[in-house]
Short mmCIF file of C-alpha atoms and ligand atoms in Angstrom, two decimals:
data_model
loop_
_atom_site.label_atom_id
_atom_site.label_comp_id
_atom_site.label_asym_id
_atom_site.label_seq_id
_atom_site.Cartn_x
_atom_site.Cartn_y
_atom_site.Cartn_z
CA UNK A 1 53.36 45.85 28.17
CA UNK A 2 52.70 45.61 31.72
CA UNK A 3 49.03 44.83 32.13
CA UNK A 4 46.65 43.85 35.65
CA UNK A 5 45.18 41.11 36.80
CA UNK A 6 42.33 40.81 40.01
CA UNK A 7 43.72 37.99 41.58
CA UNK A 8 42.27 36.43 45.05
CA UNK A 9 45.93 37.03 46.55
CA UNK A 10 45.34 40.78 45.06
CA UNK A 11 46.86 42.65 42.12
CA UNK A 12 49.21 40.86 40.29
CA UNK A 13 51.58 42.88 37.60
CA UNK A 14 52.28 41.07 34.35
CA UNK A 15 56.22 41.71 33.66
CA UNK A 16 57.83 42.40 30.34
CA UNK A 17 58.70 38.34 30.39
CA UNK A 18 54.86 37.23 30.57
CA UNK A 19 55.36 35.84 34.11
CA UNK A 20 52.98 38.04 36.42
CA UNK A 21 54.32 38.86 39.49
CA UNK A 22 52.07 39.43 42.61
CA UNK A 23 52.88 42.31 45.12
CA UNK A 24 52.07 42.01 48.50
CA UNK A 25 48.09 42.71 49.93
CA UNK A 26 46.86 42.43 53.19
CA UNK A 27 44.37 40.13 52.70
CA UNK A 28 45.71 37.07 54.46
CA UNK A 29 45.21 34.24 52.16
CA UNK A 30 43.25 30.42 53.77
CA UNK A 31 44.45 27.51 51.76
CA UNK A 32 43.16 24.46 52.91
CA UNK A 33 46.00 22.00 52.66
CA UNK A 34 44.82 18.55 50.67
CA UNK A 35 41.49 20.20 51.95
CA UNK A 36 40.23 20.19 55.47
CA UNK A 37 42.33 17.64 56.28
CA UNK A 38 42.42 17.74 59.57
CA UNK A 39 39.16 16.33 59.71
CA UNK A 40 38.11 14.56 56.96
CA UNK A 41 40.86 11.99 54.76
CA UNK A 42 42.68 14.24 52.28
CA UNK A 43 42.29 14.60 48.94
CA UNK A 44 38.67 13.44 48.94
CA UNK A 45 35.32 15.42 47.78
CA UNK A 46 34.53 15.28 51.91
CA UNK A 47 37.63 16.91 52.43
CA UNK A 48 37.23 19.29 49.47
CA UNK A 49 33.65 19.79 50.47
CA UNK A 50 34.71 20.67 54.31
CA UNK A 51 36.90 22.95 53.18
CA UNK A 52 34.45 25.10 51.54
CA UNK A 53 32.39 25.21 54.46
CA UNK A 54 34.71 25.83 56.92
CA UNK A 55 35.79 29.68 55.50
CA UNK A 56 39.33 28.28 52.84
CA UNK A 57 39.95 31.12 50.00
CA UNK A 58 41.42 27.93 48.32
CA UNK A 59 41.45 24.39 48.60
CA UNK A 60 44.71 22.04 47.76
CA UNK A 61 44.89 19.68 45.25
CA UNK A 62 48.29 17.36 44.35
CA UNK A 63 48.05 15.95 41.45
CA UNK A 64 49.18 12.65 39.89
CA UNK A 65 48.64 11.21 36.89
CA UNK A 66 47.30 8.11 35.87
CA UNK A 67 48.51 5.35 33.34
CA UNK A 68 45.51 6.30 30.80
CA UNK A 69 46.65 9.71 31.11
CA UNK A 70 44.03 11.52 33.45
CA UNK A 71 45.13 14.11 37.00
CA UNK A 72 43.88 12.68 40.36
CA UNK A 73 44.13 14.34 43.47
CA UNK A 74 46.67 12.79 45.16
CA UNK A 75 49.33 13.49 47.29
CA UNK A 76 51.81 10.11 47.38
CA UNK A 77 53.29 8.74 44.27
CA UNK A 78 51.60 5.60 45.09
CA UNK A 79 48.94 4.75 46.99
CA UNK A 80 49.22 2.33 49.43
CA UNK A 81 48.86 4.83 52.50
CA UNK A 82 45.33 6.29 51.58
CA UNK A 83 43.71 3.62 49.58
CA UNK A 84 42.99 -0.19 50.05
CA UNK A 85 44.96 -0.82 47.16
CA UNK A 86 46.96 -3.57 48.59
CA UNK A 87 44.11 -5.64 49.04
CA UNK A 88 42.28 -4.89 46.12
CA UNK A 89 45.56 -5.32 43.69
CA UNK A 90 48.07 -7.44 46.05
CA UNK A 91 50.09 -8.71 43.15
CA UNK A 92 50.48 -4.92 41.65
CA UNK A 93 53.07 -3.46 43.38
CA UNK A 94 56.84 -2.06 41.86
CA UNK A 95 60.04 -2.66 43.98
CA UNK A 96 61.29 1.17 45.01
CA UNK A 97 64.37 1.95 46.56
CA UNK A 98 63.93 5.16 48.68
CA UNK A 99 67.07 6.61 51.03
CA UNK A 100 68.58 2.60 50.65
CA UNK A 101 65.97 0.75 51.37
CA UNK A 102 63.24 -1.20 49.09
CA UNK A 103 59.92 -1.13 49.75
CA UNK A 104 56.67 -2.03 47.56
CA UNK A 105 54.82 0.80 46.30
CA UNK A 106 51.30 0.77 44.00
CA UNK A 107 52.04 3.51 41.92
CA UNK A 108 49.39 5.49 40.75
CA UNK A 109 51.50 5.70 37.39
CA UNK A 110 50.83 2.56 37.03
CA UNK A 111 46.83 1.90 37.67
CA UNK A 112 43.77 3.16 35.26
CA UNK A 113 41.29 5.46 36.53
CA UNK A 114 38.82 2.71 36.29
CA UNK A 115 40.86 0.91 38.64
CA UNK A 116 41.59 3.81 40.92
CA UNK A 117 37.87 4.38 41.21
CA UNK A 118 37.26 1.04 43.22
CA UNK A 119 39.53 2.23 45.88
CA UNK A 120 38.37 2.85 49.07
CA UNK A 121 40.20 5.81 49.60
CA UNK A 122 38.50 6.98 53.27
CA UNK A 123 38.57 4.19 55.70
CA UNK A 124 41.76 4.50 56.12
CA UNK A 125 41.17 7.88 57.95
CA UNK A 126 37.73 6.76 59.32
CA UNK A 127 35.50 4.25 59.28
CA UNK A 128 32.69 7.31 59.18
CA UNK A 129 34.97 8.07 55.38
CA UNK A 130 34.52 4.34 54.41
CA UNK A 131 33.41 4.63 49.98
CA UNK A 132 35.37 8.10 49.19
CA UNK A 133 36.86 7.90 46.43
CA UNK A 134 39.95 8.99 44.35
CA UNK A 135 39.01 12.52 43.15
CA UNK A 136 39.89 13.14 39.48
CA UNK A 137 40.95 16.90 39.26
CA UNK A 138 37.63 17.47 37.15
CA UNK A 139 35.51 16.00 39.82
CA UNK A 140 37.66 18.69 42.47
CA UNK A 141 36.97 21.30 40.13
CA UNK A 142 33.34 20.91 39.61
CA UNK A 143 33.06 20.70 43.19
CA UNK A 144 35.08 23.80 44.15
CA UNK A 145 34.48 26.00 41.55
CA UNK A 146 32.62 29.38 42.19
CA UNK A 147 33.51 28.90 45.61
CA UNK A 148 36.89 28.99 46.29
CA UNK A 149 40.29 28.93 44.41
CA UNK A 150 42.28 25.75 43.39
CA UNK A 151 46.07 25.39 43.95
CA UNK A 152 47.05 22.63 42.59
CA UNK A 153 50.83 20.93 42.92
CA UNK A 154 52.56 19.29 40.10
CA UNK A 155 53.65 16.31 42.78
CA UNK A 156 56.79 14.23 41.95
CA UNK A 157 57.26 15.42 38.60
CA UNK A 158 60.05 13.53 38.23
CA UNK A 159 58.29 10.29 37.93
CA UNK A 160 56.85 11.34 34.98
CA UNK A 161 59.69 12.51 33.38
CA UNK A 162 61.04 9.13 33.64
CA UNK A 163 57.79 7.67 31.77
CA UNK A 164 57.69 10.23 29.15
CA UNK A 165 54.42 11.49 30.36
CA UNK A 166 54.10 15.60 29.70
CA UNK A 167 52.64 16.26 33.27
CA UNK A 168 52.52 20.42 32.27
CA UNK A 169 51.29 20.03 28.99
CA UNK A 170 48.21 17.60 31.07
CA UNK A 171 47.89 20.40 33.19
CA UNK A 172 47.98 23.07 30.78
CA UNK A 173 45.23 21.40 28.60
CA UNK A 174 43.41 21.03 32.01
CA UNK A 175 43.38 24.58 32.63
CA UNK A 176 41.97 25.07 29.13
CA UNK A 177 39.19 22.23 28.86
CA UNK A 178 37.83 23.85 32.33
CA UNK A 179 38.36 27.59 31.39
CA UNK A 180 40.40 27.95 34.29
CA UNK A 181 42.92 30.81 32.63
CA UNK A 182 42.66 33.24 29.99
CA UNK A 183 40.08 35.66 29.10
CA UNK A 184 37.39 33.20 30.03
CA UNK A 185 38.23 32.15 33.01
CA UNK A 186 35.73 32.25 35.99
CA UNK A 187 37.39 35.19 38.66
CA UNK A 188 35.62 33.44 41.98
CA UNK A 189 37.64 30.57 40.81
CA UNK A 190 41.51 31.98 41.11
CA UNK A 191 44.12 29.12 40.10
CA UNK A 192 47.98 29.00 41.96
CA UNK A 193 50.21 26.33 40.86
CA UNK A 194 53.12 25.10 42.92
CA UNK A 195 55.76 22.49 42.88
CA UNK A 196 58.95 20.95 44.94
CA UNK A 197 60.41 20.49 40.77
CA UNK A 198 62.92 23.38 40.24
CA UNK A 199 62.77 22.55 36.44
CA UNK A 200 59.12 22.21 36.31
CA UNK A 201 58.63 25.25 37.89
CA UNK A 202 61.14 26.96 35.31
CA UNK A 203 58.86 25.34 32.46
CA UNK A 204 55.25 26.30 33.60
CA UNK A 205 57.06 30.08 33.90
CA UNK A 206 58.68 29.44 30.36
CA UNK A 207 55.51 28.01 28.41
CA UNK A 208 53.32 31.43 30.34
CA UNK A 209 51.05 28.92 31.57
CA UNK A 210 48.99 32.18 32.49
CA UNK A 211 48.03 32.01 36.43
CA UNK A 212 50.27 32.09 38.88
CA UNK A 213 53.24 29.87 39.81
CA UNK A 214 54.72 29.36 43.32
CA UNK A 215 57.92 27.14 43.98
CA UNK A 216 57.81 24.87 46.81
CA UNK A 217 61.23 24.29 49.15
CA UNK A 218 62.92 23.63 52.01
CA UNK A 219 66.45 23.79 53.45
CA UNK A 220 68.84 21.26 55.07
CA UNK A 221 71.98 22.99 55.13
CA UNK A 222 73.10 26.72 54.61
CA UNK A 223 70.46 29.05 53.45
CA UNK A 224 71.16 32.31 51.65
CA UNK A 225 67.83 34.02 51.46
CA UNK A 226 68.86 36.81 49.38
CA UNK A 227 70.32 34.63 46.54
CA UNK A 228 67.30 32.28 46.61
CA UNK A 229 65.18 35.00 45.91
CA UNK A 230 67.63 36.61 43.46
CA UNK A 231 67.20 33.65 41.12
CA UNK A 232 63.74 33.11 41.29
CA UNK A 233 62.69 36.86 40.91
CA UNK A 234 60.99 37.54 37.07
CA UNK A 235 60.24 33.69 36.82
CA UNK A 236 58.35 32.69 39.13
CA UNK A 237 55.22 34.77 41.10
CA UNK A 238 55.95 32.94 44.74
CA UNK A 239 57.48 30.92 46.75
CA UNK A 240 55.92 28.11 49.29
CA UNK A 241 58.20 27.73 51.86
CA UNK A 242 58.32 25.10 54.73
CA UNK A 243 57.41 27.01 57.58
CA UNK A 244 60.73 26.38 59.14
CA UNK A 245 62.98 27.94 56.33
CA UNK A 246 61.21 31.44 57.95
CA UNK A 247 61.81 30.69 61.39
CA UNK A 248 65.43 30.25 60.23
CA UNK A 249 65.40 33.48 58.20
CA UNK A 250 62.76 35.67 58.43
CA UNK A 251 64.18 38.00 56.65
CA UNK A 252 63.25 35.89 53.72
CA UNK A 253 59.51 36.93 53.98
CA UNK A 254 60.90 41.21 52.86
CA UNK A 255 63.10 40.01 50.49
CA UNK A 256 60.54 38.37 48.60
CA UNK A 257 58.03 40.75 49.01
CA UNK A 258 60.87 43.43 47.56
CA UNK A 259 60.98 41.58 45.00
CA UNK A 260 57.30 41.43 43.72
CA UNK A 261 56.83 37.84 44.97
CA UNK A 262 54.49 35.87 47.53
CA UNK A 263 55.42 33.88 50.74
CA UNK A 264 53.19 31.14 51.37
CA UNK A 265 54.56 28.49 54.07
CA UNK A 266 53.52 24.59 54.53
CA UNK A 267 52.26 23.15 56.81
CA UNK A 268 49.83 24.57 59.82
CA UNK A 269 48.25 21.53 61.67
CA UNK A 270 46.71 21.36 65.12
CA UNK A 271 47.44 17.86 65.27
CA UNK A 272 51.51 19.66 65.36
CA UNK A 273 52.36 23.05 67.15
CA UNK A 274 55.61 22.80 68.85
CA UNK A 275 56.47 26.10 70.34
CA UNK A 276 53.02 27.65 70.45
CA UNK A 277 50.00 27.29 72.15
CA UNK A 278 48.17 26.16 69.46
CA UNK A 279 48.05 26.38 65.60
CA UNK A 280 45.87 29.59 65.61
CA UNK A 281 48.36 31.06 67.63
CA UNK A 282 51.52 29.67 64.88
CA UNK A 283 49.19 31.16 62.26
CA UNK A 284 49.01 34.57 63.86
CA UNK A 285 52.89 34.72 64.19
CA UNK A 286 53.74 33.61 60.46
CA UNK A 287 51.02 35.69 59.07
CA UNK A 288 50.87 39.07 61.19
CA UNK A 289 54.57 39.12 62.98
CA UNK A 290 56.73 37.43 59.77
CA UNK A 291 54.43 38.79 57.45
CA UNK A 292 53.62 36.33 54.84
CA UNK A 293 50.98 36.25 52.79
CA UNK A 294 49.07 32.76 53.00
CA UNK A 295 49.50 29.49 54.20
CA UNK A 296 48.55 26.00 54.37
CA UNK A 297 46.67 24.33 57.14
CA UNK A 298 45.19 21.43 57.58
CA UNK A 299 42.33 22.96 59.71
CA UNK A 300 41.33 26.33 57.75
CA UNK A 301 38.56 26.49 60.30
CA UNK A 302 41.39 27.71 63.06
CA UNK A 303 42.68 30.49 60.39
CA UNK A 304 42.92 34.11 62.08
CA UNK A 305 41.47 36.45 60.37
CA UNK A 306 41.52 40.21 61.31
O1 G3P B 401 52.18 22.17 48.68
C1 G3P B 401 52.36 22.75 49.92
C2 G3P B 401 52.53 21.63 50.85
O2 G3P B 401 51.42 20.81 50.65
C3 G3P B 401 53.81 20.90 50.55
O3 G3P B 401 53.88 19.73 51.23
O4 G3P B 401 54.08 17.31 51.05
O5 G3P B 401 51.97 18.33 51.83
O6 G3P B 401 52.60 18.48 49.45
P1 G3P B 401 53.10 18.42 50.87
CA1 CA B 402 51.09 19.93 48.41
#
């Protein structure tokens, strides 16, 4: 049976295989990437809260998981670059070897929330930020709920896999224990999850986790749009680009729409706008010239609407 869903990106078909597929709509979609980010440090209930206020359809969360078990926004593995953590836990750091080289790295993997929690996890971004905290994903959506939509990314799912921690069957029971899918779940607060983890994705499409499911890429070498698309299409409801994969091929943006899927590219900043005048201007091109669907920016309060 092929049944319909309101969705915040528009109507959404559910397929023979359970996956729901989402045509096109012209309403251009705002996510605020890791929140307003732009302004405020990301992944923090400022950021979150900015957001909101500033016009985003949905806000951004990545999420990692903790060694007791629990999804924080995050977006590194670790959390040396956004927290104080070295100072607060010098001694707590694991050796990683990334592209050759080691470097130390406080894994989020491998801290408690209570720990977490006495992170400073704003001054790095601004003294003004100093006391923000680690968000758990409850605490985002308590915040955000009723007001926007959450999209939150399954981030680095391969670390977990290596820990035998079930990050989708965290996430699945999260979705549940907040009534964020099925029959119950609140329709001002739409849920999108995305991910960079080919397999992952393939698993939240197998298990009909029940909202929609975007796959995160980009592309070194050769790109063939049409097979990329081709064996995505039935699984998986859209995909999240980075923004240069359509520059390269922007044919990419029809094919995917021909095939009942989404086109959502990372990420829009002000702070970065090579080749345009600024990032409302970039915006204007991917969404009204290219054609796709939503994006991610890091200042939602420059989004173009029309
Ligand atoms: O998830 C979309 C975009 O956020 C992907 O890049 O590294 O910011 O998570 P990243
Ligand atoms: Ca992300």
């Amino acid at each position: 049976m092929r049944g319909l869903i309101a969705g915040a990106l528009g109507l959404m078909l559910v397929g023979t295989t359970g996956a729901p597929v989402m045509a096109q709509t012209p309403k251009k979609v705002n996510v605020a990437h890791r929140g307003a980010s732009g302004y405020a440090p990301e992944h923090t209930l400022a950021a979150y809260r900015l957001a909101i206020e500033q016009g985003a359809d949905f806000v951004e969360q990545d999420l990692a998981v903790t060694k007791d078990g629990v999804l924080v926004c995050l977006h590194d593995a670790s959390l040396e670059r956004t927290t104080d953590v070295e100072t607060k836990f010098p001694t707590r750091f694991s050796e990683i070897k990334i592209e050759g080289r080691t470097r130390k790295a406080w894994l989020a993997n491998d801290f408690t929330l209570a720990e977490i929690k006495t992170l400073d996890a704003g001054s790095w971004f601004d003294p003004k930020f100093a006391g923000e905290r680690v968000p758990t994903f409850d605490e985002a959506v308590a915040l955000i709920r009723g007001k926007a939509g959450l999209y939150p990314e399954l981030k680095t799912p391969e670390i977990y896999e290596g820990r035998n921690v079930d990050f989708v069957a965290l996430v699945e029971a999260a979705l549940d224990r907040l009534k964020l899918r099925g029959p119950a779940a609140d329709p001002k607060t739409p849920v999108i999850l995305q991910t960079f983890g080919e397999s992952t994705a393939r698993a939240l499409a197998a298990r009909k986790i029940g909202v929609p499911v975007v796959f995160l890429f980009d592309v070194r070498g050769p790109f063939d749009a049409a097979a990329m698309v081709a064996s995505w299409k039935g699984v998986i409801t859209g995909f999240g680009p980075a923004k240069q994969v359509l520059t390269r091929a922007p044919e990419f943006v029809k094919l995917a729409h021909a095939a009942g899927m989404t086109v959502t590219p990372y990420t829009f900043r002000a702070a970065a706008t090579p080749s345009y005048a600024n990032v409302t201007a970039e915006m204007e091109h991917f969404l009204y010239t290219l054609g796709v669907d939503a994006l991610f920016t890091d200042n939602p309060d420059k989004f173009p609407r029309r």
